[in-house]
PDB file of C-alpha atoms in Angstrom:
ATOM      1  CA  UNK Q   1       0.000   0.000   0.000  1.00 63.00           C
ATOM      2  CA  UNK Q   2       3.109   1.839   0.448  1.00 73.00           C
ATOM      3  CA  UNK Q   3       3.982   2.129  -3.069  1.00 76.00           C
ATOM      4  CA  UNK Q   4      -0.187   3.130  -4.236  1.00 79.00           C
ATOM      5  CA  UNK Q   5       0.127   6.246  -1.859  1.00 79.00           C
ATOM      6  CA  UNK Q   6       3.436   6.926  -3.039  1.00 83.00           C
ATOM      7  CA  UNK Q   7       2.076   6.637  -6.855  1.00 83.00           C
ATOM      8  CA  UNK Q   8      -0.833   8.769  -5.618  1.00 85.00           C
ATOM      9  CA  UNK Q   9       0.797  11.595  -4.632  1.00 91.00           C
ATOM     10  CA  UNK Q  10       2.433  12.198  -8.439  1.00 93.00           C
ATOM     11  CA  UNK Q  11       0.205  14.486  -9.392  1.00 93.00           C
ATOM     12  CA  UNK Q  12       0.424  16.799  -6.867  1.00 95.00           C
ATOM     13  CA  UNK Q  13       4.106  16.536  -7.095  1.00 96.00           C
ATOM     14  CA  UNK Q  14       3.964  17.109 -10.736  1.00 96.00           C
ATOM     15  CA  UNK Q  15       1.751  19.959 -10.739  1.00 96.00           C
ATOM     16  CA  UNK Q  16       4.476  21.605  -7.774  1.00 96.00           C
ATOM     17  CA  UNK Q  17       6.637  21.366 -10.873  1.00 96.00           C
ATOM     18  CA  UNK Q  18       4.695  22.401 -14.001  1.00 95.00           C
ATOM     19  CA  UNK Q  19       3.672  25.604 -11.611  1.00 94.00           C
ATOM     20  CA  UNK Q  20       7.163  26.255 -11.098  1.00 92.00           C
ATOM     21  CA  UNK Q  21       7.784  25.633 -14.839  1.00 93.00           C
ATOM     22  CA  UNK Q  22       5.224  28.024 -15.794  1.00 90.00           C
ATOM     23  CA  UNK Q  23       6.538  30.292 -13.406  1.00 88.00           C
ATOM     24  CA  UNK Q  24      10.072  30.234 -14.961  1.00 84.00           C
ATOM     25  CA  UNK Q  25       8.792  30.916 -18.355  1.00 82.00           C
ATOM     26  CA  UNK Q  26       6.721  34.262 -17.275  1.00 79.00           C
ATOM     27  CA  UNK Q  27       9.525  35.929 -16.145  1.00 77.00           C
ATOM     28  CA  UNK Q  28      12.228  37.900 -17.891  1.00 78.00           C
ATOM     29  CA  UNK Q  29      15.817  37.473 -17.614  1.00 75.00           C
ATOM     30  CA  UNK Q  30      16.423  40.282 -15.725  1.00 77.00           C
ATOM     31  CA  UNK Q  31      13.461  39.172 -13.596  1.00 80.00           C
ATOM     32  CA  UNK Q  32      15.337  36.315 -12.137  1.00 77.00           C
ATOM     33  CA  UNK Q  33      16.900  36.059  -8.440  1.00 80.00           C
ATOM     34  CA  UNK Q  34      19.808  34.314  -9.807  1.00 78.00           C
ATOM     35  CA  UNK Q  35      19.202  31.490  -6.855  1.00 86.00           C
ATOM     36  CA  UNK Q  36      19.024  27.709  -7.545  1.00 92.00           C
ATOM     37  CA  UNK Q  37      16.095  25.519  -7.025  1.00 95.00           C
ATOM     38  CA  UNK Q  38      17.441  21.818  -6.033  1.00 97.00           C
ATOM     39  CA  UNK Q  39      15.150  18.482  -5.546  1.00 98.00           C
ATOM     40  CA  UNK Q  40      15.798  16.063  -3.012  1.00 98.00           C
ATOM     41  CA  UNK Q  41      14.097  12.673  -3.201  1.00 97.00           C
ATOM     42  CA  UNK Q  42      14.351   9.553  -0.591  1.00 96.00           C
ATOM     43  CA  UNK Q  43      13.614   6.277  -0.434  1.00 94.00           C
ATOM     44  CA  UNK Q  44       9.945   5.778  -1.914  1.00 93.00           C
ATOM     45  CA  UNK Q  45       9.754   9.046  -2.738  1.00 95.00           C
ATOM     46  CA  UNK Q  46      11.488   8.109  -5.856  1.00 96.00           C
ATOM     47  CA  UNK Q  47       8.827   6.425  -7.315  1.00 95.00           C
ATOM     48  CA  UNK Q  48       6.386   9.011  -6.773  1.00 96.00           C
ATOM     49  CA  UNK Q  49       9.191  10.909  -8.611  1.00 97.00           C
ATOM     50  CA  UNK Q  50       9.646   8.939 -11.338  1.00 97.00           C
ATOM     51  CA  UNK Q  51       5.345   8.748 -11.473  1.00 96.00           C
ATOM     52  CA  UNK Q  52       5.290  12.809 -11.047  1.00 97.00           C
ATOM     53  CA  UNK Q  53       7.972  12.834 -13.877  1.00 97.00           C
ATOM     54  CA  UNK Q  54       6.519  11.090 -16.202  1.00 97.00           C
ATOM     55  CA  UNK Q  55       3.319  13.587 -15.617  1.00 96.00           C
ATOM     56  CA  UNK Q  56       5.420  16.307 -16.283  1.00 97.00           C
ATOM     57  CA  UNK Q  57       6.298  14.708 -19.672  1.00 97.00           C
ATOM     58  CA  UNK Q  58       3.096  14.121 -20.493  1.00 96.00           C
ATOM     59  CA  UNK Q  59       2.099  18.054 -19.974  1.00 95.00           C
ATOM     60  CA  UNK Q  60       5.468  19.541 -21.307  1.00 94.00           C
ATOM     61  CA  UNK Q  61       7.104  17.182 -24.024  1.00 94.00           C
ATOM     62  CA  UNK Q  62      10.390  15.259 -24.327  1.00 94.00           C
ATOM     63  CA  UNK Q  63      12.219  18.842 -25.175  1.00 91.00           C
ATOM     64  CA  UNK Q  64      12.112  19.543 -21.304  1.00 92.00           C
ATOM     65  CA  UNK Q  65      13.534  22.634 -19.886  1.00 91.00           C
ATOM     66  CA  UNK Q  66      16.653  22.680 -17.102  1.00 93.00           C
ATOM     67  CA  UNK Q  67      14.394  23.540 -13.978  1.00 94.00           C
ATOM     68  CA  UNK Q  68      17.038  22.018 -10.902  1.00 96.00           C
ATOM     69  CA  UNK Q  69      20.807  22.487 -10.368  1.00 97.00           C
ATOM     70  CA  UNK Q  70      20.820  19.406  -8.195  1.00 98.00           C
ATOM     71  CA  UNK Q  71      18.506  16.637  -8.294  1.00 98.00           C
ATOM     72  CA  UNK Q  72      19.158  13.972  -5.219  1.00 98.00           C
ATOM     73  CA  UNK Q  73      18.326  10.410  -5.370  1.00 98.00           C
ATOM     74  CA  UNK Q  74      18.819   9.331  -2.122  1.00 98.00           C
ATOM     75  CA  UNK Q  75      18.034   5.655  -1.036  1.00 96.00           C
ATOM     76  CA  UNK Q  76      16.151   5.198  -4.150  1.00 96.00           C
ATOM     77  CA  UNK Q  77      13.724   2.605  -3.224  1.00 94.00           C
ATOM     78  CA  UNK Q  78      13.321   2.088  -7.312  1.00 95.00           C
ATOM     79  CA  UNK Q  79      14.451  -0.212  -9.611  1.00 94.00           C
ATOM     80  CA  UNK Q  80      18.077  -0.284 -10.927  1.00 95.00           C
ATOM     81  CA  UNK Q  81      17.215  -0.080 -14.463  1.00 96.00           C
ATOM     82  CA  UNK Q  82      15.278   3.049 -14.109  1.00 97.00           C
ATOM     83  CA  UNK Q  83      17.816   5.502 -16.022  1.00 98.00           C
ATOM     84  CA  UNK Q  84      17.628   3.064 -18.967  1.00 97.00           C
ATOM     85  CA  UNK Q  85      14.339   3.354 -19.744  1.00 97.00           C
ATOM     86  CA  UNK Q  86      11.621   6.013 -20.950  1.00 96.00           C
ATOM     87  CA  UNK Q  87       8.878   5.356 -18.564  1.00 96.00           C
ATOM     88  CA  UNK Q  88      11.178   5.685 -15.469  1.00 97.00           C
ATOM     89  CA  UNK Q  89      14.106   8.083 -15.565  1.00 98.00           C
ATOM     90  CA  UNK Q  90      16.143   7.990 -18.478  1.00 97.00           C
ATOM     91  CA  UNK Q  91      15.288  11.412 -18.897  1.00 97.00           C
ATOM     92  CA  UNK Q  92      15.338  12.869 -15.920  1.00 98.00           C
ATOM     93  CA  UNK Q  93      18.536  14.371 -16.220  1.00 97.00           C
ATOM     94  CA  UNK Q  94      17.576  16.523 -18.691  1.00 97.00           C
ATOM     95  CA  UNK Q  95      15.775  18.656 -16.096  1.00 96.00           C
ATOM     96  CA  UNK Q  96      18.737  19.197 -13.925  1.00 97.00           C
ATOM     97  CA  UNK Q  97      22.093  20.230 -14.155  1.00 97.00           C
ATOM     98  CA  UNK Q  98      23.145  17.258 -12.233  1.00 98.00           C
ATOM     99  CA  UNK Q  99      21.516  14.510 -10.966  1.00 98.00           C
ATOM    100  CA  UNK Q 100      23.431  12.538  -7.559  1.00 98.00           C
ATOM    101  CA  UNK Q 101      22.599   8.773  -6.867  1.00 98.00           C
ATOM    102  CA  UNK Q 102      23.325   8.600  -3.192  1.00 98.00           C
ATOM    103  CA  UNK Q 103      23.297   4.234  -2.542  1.00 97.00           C
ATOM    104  CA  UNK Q 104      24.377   1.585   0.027  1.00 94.00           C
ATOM    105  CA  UNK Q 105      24.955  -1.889  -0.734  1.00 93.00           C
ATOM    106  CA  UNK Q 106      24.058  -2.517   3.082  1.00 90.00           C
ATOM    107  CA  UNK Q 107      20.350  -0.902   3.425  1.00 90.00           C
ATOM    108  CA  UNK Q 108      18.411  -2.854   5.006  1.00 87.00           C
ATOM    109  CA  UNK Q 109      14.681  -1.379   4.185  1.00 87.00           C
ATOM    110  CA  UNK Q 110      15.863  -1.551   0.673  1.00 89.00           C
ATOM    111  CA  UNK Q 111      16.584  -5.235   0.913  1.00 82.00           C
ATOM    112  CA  UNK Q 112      13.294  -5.792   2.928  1.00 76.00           C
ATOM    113  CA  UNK Q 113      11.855  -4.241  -0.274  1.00 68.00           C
ATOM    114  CA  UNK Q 114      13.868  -6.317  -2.922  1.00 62.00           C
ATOM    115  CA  UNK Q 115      13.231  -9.759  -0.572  1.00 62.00           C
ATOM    116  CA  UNK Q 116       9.583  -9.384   0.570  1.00 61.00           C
ATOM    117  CA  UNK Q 117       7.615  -7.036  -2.031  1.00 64.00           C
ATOM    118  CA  UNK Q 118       9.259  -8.952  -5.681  1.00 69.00           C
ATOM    119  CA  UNK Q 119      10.669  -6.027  -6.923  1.00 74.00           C
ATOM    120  CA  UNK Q 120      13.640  -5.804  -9.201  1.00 77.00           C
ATOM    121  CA  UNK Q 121      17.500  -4.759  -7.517  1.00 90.00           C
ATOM    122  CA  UNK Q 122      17.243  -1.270  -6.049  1.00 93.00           C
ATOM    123  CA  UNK Q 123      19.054   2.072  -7.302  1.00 96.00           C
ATOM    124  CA  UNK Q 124      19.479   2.675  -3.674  1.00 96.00           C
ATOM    125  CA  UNK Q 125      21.199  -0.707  -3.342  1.00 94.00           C
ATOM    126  CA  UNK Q 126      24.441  -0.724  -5.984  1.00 94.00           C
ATOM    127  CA  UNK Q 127      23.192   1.988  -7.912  1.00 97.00           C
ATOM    128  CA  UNK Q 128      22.458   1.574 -12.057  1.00 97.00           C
ATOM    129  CA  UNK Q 129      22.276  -1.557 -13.430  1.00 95.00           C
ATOM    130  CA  UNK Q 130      24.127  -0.280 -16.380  1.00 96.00           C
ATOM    131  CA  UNK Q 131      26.835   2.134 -15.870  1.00 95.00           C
ATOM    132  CA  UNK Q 132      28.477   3.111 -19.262  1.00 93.00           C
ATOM    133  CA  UNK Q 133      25.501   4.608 -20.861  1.00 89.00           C
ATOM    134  CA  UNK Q 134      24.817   6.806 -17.782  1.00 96.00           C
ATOM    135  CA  UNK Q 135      24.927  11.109 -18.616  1.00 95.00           C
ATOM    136  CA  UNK Q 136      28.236  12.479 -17.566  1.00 94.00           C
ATOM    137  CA  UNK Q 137      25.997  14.887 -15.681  1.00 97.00           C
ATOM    138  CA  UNK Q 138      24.759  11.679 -13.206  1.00 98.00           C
ATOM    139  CA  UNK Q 139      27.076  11.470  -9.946  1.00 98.00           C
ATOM    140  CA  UNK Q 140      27.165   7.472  -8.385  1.00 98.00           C
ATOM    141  CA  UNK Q 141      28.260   7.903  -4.423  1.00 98.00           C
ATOM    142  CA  UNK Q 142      28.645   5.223  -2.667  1.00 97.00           C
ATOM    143  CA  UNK Q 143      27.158   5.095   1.185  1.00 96.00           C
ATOM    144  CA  UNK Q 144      28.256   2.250   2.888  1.00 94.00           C
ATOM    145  CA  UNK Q 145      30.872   3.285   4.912  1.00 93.00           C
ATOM    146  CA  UNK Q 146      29.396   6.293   6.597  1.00 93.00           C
ATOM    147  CA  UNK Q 147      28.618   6.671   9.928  1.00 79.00           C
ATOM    148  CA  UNK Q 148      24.523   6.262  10.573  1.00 78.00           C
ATOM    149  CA  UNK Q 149      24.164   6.684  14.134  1.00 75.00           C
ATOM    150  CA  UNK Q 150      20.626   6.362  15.267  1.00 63.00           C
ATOM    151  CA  UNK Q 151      19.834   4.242  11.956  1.00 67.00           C
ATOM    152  CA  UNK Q 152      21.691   1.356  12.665  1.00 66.00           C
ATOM    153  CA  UNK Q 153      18.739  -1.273  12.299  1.00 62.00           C
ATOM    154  CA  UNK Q 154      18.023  -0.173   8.634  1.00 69.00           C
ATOM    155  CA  UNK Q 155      21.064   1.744   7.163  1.00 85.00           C
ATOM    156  CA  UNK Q 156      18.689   3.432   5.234  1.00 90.00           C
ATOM    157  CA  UNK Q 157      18.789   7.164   6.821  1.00 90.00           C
ATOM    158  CA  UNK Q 158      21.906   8.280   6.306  1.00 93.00           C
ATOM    159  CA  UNK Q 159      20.893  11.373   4.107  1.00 93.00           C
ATOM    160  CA  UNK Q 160      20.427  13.152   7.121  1.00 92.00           C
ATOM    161  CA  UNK Q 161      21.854  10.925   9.890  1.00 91.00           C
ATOM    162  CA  UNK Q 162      25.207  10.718   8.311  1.00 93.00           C
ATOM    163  CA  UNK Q 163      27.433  14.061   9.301  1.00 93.00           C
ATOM    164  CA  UNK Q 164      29.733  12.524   6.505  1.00 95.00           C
ATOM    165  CA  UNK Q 165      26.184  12.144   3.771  1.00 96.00           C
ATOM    166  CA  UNK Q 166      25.224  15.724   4.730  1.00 96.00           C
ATOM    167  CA  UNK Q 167      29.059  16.984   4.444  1.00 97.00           C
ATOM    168  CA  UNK Q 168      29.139  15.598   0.832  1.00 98.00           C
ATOM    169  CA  UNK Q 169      26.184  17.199   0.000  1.00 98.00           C
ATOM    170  CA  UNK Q 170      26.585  20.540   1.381  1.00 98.00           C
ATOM    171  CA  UNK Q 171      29.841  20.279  -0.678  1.00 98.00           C
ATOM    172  CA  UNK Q 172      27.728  19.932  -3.692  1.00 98.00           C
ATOM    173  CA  UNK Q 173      25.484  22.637  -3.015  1.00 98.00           C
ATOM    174  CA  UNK Q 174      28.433  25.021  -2.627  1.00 97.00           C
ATOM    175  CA  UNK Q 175      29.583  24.450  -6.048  1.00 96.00           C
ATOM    176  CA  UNK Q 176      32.860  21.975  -5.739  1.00 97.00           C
ATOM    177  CA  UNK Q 177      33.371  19.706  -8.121  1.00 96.00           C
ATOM    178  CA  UNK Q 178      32.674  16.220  -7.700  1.00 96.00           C
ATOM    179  CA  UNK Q 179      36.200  15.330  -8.024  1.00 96.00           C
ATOM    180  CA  UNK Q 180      37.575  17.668  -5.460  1.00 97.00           C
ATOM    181  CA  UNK Q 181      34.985  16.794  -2.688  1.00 98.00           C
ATOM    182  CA  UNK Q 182      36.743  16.012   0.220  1.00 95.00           C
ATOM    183  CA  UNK Q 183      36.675  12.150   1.839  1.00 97.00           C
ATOM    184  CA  UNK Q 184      35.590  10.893  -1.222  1.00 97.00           C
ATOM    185  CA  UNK Q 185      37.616   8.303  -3.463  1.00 97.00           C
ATOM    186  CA  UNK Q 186      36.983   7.356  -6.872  1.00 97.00           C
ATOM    187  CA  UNK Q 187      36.683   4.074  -8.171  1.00 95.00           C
ATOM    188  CA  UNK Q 188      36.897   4.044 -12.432  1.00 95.00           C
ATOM    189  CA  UNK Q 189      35.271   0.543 -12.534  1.00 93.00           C
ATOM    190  CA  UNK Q 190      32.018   1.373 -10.735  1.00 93.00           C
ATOM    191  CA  UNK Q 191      32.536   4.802 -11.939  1.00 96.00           C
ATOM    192  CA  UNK Q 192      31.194   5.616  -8.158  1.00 98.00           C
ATOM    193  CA  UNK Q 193      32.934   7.924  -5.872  1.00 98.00           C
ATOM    194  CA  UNK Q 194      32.763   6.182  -1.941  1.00 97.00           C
ATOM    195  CA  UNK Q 195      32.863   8.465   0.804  1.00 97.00           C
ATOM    196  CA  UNK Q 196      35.927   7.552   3.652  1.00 96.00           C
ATOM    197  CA  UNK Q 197      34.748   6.106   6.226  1.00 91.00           C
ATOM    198  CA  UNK Q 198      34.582   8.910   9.444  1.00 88.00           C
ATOM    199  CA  UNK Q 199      38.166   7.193  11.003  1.00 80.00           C
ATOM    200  CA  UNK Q 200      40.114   7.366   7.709  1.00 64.00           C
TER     201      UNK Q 200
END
């Protein structure tokens, strides 16, 4: 029932972002406040995500319009082929500037999920399925070796229970590249960066 209320709530999320489309469009350039709008999405939240998304498409077209610096997929309690195909978020990225895949190979609720409900792998989980046809503009980071006090049943809340997560992302908001994030590492086969555990 989780996942109905979740799907139910995509139209009001996609109408929060047609209105802010519309918005956008009204305004001159010299209108603008020159701030940026970011999205952060966690655990089931994704699917109502990818469900609002594909709303959005529906009202706006394929030829979507950058509306987010930084889209956050955190936990993603949604499949692992979801950025290979239409009807999820393969094009998601195209309203964003970046999009971050925040996973952990050890959450718990996410395996609940995967074991008890049928579904597919989880993007939460290892991330993509398939890496090498992933947007340069899509950021893997690995979570499994941060610190998740108060979350140590389900691993799964380290987006805010982590002070290492919400370093990393506070990083990211500031504007420093992914690459020069500190206590991170980057690992060329999973094309994944994995952020250092809090005694290294």
């Amino acid at each position: 029932s989780d996942r109905d209320d979740a799907k139910a709530s995509a139209d009001a999320i996609a109408r929060t972002i047609i209105k802010i489309h519309d918005f956008l469009v009204d305004k001159d350039a010299q209108e603008y406040c020159q701030q940026n709008l970011h999205l952060l999405a966690h655990s089931m939240g994704n699917y109502a995500l990818r469900h609002a998304f594909q709303r959005v498409r529906a009202h706006l077209g394929d030829d979507l319009p950058r509306l987010f610096n930084h889209i956050f997929l955190m936990a993603s309690d949604e499949d692992d082929d979801a950025f290979e195909k239409d009807h999820k978020f393969r094009l998601l990225p195209r309203i964003a500037r970046r999009v971050h895949i925040y996973f952990n190979p050890g959450d718990r609720a996410l395996f609940v999920s995967d074991a008890t409900k049928g579904n597919p792998d989880r993007l939460g989980s290892d991330g993509p399925r398939l890496i090498d046809a992933l947007p340069r503009k899509i950021n893997l980071i690995n979570c499994e070796n941060v610190d998740v006090k108060g979350d140590r049943w389900q691993l799964h809340q380290y987006y805010r229970t982590s002070r290492e997560v919400v370093a990393d992302v506070n990083a990211v908001l500031s504007g420093v590249a992914a690459e020069k994030i500190p206590d991170r590492d980057y690992a060329p086969a999973t094309r994944s960066y994995k952020i250092r555990a809090p005694d290294e």
